[in-house]
XYZ file of C-alpha atoms in Angstrom:
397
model
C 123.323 -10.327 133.238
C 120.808 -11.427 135.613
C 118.022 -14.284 134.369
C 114.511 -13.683 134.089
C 112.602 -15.791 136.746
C 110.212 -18.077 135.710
C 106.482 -16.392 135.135
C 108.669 -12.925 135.305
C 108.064 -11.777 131.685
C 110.532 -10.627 129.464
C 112.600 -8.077 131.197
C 115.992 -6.877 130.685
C 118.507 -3.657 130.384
C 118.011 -1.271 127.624
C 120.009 1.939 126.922
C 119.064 6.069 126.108
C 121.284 7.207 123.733
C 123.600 4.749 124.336
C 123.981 4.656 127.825
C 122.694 2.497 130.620
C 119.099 3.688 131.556
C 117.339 1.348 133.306
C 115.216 -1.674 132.635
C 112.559 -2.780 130.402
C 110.173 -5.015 130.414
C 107.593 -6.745 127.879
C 104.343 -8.409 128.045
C 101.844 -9.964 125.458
C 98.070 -10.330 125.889
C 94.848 -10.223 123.881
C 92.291 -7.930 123.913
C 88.727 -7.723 123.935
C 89.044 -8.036 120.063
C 91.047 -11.444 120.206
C 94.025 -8.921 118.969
C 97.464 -9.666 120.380
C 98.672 -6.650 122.060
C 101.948 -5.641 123.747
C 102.387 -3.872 127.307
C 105.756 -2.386 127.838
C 107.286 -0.848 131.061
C 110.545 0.748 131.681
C 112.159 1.480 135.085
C 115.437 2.191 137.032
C 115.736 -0.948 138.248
C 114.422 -5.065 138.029
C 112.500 -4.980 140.930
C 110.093 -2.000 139.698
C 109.787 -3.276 136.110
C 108.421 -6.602 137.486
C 106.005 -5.380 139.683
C 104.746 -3.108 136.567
C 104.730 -5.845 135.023
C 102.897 -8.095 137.906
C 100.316 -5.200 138.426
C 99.329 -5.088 134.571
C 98.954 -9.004 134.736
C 96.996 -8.913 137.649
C 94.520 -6.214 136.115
C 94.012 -8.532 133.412
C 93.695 -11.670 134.859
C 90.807 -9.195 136.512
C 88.976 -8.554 133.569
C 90.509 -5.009 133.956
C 92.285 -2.641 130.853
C 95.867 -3.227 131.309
C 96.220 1.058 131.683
C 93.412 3.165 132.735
C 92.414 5.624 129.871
C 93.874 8.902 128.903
C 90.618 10.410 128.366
C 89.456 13.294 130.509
C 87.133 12.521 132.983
C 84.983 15.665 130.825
C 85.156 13.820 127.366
C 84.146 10.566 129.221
C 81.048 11.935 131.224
C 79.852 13.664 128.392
C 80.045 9.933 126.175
C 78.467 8.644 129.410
C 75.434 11.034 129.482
C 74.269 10.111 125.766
C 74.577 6.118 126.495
C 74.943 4.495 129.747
C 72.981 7.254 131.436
C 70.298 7.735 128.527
C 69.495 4.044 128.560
C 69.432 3.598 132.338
C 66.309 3.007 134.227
C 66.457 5.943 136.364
C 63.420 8.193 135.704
C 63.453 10.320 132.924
C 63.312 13.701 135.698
C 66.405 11.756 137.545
C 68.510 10.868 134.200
C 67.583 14.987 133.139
C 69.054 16.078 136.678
C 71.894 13.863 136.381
C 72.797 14.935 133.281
C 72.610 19.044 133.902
C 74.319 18.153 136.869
C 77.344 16.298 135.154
C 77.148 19.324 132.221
C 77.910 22.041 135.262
C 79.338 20.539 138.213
C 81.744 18.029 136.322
C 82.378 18.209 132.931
C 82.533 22.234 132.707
C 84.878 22.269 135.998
C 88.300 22.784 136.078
C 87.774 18.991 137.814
C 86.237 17.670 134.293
C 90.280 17.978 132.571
C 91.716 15.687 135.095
C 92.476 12.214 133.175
C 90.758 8.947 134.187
C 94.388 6.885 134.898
C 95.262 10.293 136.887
C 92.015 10.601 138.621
C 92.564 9.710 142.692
C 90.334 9.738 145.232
C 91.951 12.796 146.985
C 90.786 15.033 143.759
C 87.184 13.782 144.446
C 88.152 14.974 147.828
C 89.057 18.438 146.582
C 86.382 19.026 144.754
C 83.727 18.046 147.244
C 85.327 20.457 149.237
C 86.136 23.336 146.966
C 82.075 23.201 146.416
C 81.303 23.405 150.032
C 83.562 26.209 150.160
C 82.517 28.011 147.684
C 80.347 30.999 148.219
C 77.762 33.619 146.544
C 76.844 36.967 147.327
C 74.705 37.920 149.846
C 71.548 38.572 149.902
C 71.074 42.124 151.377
C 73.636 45.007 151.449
C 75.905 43.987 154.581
C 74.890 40.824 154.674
C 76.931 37.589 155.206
C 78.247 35.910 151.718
C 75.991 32.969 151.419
C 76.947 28.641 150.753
C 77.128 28.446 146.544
C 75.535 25.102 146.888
C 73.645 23.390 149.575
C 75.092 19.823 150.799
C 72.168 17.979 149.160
C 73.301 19.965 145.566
C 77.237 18.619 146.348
C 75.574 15.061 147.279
C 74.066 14.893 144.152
C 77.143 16.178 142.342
C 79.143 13.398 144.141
C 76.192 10.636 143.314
C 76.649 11.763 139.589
C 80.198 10.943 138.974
C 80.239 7.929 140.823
C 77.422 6.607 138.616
C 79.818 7.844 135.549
C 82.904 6.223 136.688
C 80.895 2.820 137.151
C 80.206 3.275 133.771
C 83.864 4.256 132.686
C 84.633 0.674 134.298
C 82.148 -1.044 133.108
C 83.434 0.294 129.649
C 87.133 -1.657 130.505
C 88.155 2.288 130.960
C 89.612 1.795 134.267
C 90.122 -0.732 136.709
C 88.530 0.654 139.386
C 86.457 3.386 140.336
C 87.918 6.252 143.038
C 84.780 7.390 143.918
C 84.121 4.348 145.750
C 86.999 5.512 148.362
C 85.311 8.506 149.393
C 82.226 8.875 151.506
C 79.068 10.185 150.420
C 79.388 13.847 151.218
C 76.626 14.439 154.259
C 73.592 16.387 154.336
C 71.999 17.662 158.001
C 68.575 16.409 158.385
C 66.235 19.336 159.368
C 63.581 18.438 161.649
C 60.329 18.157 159.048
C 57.820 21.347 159.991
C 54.302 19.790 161.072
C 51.087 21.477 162.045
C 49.076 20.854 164.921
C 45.462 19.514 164.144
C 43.742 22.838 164.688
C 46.214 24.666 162.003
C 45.837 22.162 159.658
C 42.093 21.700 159.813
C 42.233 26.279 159.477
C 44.568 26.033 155.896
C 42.154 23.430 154.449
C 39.106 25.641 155.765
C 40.582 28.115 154.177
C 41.294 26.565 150.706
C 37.225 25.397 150.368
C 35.778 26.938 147.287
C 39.101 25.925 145.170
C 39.055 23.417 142.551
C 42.147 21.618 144.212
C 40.438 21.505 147.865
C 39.785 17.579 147.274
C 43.337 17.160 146.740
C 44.747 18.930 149.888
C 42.088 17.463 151.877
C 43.470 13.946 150.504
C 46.989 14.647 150.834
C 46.106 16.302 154.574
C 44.491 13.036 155.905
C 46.604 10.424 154.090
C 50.123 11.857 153.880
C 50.178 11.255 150.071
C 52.714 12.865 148.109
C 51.877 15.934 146.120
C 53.053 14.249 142.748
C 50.809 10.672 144.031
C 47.556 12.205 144.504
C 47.726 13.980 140.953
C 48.883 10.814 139.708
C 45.774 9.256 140.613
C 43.138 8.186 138.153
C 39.479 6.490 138.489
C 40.075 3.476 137.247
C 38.319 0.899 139.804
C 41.882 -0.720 140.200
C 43.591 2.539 141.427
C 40.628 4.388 143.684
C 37.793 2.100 145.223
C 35.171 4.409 146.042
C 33.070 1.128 146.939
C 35.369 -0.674 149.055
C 37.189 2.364 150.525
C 41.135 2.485 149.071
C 43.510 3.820 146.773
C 46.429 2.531 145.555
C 49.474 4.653 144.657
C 50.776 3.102 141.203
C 52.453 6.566 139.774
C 53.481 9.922 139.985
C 52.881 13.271 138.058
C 55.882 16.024 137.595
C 57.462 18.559 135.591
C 60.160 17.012 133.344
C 61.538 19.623 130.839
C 58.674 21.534 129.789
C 55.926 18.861 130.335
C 54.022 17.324 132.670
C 55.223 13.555 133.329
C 52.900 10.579 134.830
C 56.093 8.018 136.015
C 56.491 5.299 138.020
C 57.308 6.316 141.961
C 60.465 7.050 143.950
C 60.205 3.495 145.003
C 59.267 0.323 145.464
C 57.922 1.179 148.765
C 56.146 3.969 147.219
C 53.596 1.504 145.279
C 51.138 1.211 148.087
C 47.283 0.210 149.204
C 46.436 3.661 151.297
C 42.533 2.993 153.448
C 40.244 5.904 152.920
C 37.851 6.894 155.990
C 34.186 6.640 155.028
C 34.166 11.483 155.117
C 37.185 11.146 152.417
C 34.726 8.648 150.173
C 32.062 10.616 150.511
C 34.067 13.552 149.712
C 36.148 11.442 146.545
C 32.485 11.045 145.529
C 30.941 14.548 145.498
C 34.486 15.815 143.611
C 33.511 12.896 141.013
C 29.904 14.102 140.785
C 31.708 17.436 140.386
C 33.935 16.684 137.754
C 31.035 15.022 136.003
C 29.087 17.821 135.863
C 32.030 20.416 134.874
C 32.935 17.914 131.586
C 29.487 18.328 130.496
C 30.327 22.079 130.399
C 33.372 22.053 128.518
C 31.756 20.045 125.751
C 34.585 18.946 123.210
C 36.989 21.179 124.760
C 37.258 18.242 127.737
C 40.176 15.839 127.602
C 39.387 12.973 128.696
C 42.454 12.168 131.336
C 40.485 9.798 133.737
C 42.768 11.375 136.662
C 40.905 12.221 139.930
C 42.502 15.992 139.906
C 42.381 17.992 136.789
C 42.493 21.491 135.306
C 39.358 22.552 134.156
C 39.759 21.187 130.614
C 40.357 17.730 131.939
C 44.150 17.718 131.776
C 46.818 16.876 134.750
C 47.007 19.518 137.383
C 50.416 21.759 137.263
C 51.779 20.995 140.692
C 52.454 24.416 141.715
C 48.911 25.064 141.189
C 49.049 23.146 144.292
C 51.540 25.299 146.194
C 49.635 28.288 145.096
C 46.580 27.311 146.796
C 48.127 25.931 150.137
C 50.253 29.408 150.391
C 47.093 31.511 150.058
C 44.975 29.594 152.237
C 47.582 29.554 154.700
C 47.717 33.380 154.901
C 44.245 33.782 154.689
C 44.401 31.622 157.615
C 46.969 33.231 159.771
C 49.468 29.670 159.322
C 53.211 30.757 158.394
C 55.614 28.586 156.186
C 53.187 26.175 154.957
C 53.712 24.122 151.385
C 51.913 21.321 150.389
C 54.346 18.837 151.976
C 53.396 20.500 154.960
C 50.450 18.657 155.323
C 51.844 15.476 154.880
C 54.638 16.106 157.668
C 51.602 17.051 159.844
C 49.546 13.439 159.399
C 53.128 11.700 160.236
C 54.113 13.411 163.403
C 50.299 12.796 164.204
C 50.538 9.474 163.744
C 53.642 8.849 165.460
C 52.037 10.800 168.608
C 48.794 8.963 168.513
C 50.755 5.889 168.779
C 50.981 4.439 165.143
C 53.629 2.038 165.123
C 56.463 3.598 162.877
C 56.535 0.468 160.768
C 52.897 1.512 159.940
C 53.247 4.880 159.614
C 56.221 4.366 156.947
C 54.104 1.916 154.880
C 51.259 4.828 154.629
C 53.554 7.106 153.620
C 56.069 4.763 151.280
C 59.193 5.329 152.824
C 61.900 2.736 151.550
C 62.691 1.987 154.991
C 61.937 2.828 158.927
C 65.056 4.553 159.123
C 64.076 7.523 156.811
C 60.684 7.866 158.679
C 62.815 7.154 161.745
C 65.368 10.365 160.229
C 62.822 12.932 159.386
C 60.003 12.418 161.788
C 61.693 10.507 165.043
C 61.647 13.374 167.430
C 59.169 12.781 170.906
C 56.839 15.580 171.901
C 57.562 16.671 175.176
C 53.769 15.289 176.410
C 54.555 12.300 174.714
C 57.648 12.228 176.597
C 55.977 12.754 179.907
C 53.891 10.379 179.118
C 55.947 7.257 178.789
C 57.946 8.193 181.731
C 55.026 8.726 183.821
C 53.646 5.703 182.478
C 56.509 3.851 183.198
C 57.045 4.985 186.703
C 53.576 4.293 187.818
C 53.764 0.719 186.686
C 56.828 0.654 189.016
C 55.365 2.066 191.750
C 57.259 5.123 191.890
């Protein structure tokens, strides 16, 4: 009988009902618990019980379980969605998205019985797929079936279990996570619709007279986000009436069945926007406004301190916003318009006055350059004209 080779482990024939079957192979360790535990690993011949054996000493020599789990990927997500993802740091409207998400997509899916130490990264494959296949009905009598889910839905899906199977590793679970082999499924960037000056200037003619006029007017000439400007309060260290700035510290949204003040999307997002000396002096008859309409309400005022409120002093439901834009936007003749309308319209304005796009992404808070670069990078056709022509004459051509 062949000799075990130093550092080998303890390998050697066994038998199935009394016949040759094979080889087996032993190996001791301690767990996370200081217990002593035993790995064991049969095959048909030396070679593949050592490197078994070699594989499970290597995962533990990297901090890894010596198997993956037999729990379902299901059983685990659903573990992972009352701990790891409850006491994250996401935002409490992420971490509820996540988790309906991860409820529907994943654990509820035929995809959610698949085992973690089965799970490879051709099943993520499959299932990214098998969601981008997947269709509804559609929408009028003849019509064309319709996409189930849009690619920013399967993203998200795709985003979700990754975050769970970092978890499941973190957790000793498995050694690795699959999802990290497969790309981030890819979502086709729409060129952002903008107004022209004149269009925009007719929707907020159109919306004087409402109670949320201010706020459109503000969101029209900064670019601020829907969610930003009804996040913004009076204190001196958030609007500056006297020295002419805001500064974007949160933002207000529907989580659940509530309105949410939260910190925003990111970083990037907490930002010192100028105001022009007409938006002051507008800021300040609003205030003056305000003032006056608290006086009204007597005790039935609540005392927010937000710039934008309902008329009992409370946050502002944000699709009281929508509804306002829409109707002023038919009144005035302008198709397709939402409140992030307006701020696609400052951006491509900027850009096309000649803002620098490092500039124009710090006004608006993007993370980066590139995502301003993405969603607002296309060149008028004057603009176009103009730097060749520009160009040309300089050369003398």
């Amino acid at each position: 009988m062949a000799r075990n080779a130093n550092g080998e482990g303890s390998i050697y024939p066994w038998k199935k009902n009394g016949k040759p079957a094979g080889y087996k192979g032993a190996l001791s360790y301690r767990d996370e618990n200081g217990q002593t535990k035993r790995y064991v690993a049969y095959g048909r011949t030396r070679k593949i019980v050592k490197d078994k054996l070699d594989k499970a000493r290597e995962r533990l020599d990297a901090g890894a379980p010596v198997r993956d789990s037999k729990q379902t990927i299901g059983e685990w997500l659903a573990y992972w969605r009352a701990t790891g993802l409850a006491a994250s740091d996401r935002k409490e409207s992420t971490r509820e998205l996540y988790a309906r998400l991860s409820q529907k997509h994943l654990e509820a899916a035929p995809f959610g019985a698949i085992r973690l130490d089965q799970l490879k990264a051709s099943h993520i494959d499959a299932m990214v797929l098998a969601m981008k296949a997947e269709t509804k009905p559609a929408a009028t009598e003849g019509g064309e079936p319709r996409r189930a889910f849009a690619d920013s839905t399967v993203r998200q899906v795709y985003t979700v279990l990754r975050a769970g199977l970092d978890g499941a590793v973190r957790d000793g679970l498995i050694a690795r996570n699959p999802a990290t082999l497969v790309a981030r499924p890819g979502v086709e960037r729409h060129e952002a619709r903008h107004l022209a000056a004149g269009d925009v200037a007719a929707v907020l003619k159109a919306a004087e007279g409402s109670r949320y006029y201010a706020a459109l007017a503000l969101i029209a000439a900064t670019g601020l986000r829907r969610g930003e400007a009804l996040a913004l309060s009076w204190d001196r260290g958030v609007v500056n009436l006297d020295e002419g700035w805001l500064k974007v510290r949160k933002t207000l949204g529907r989580v659940g069945k509530r309105l949410d003040s939260s910190e925003p999307k990111t970083e990037r997002s907490r930002r010192t926007v100028p105001l022009s000396p007409a938006l002051v002096a507008m800021l300040r008859k609003h205030k003056a406004a305000q003032a006056a309409e608290k006086l009204r309400a007597g005790n039935q005022w609540r005392d927010s301190g937000l710039v934008f409120t309902n008329e009992f002093g409370g946050p502002v439901e944000p699709r009281n916003l929508l509804r306002v834009v829409e109707a002023a936007a038919k009144a005035a003749g302008v198709e397709g318009v939402g409140v992030h309308t307006l701020r696609h319209s400052v951006a491509v304005a900027w850009l096309e006055c000649g803002v620098h796009i490092r500039a124009v992404a710090d006004l608006l808070g993007h993370s980066s350059i590139a995502i301003t670069g993405d969603i607002y990078g296309h060149t008028s056709e004057q603009a176009a004209r103009s730097a060749v022509d520009g160009w040309s004459g300089a050369l003398g051509l």
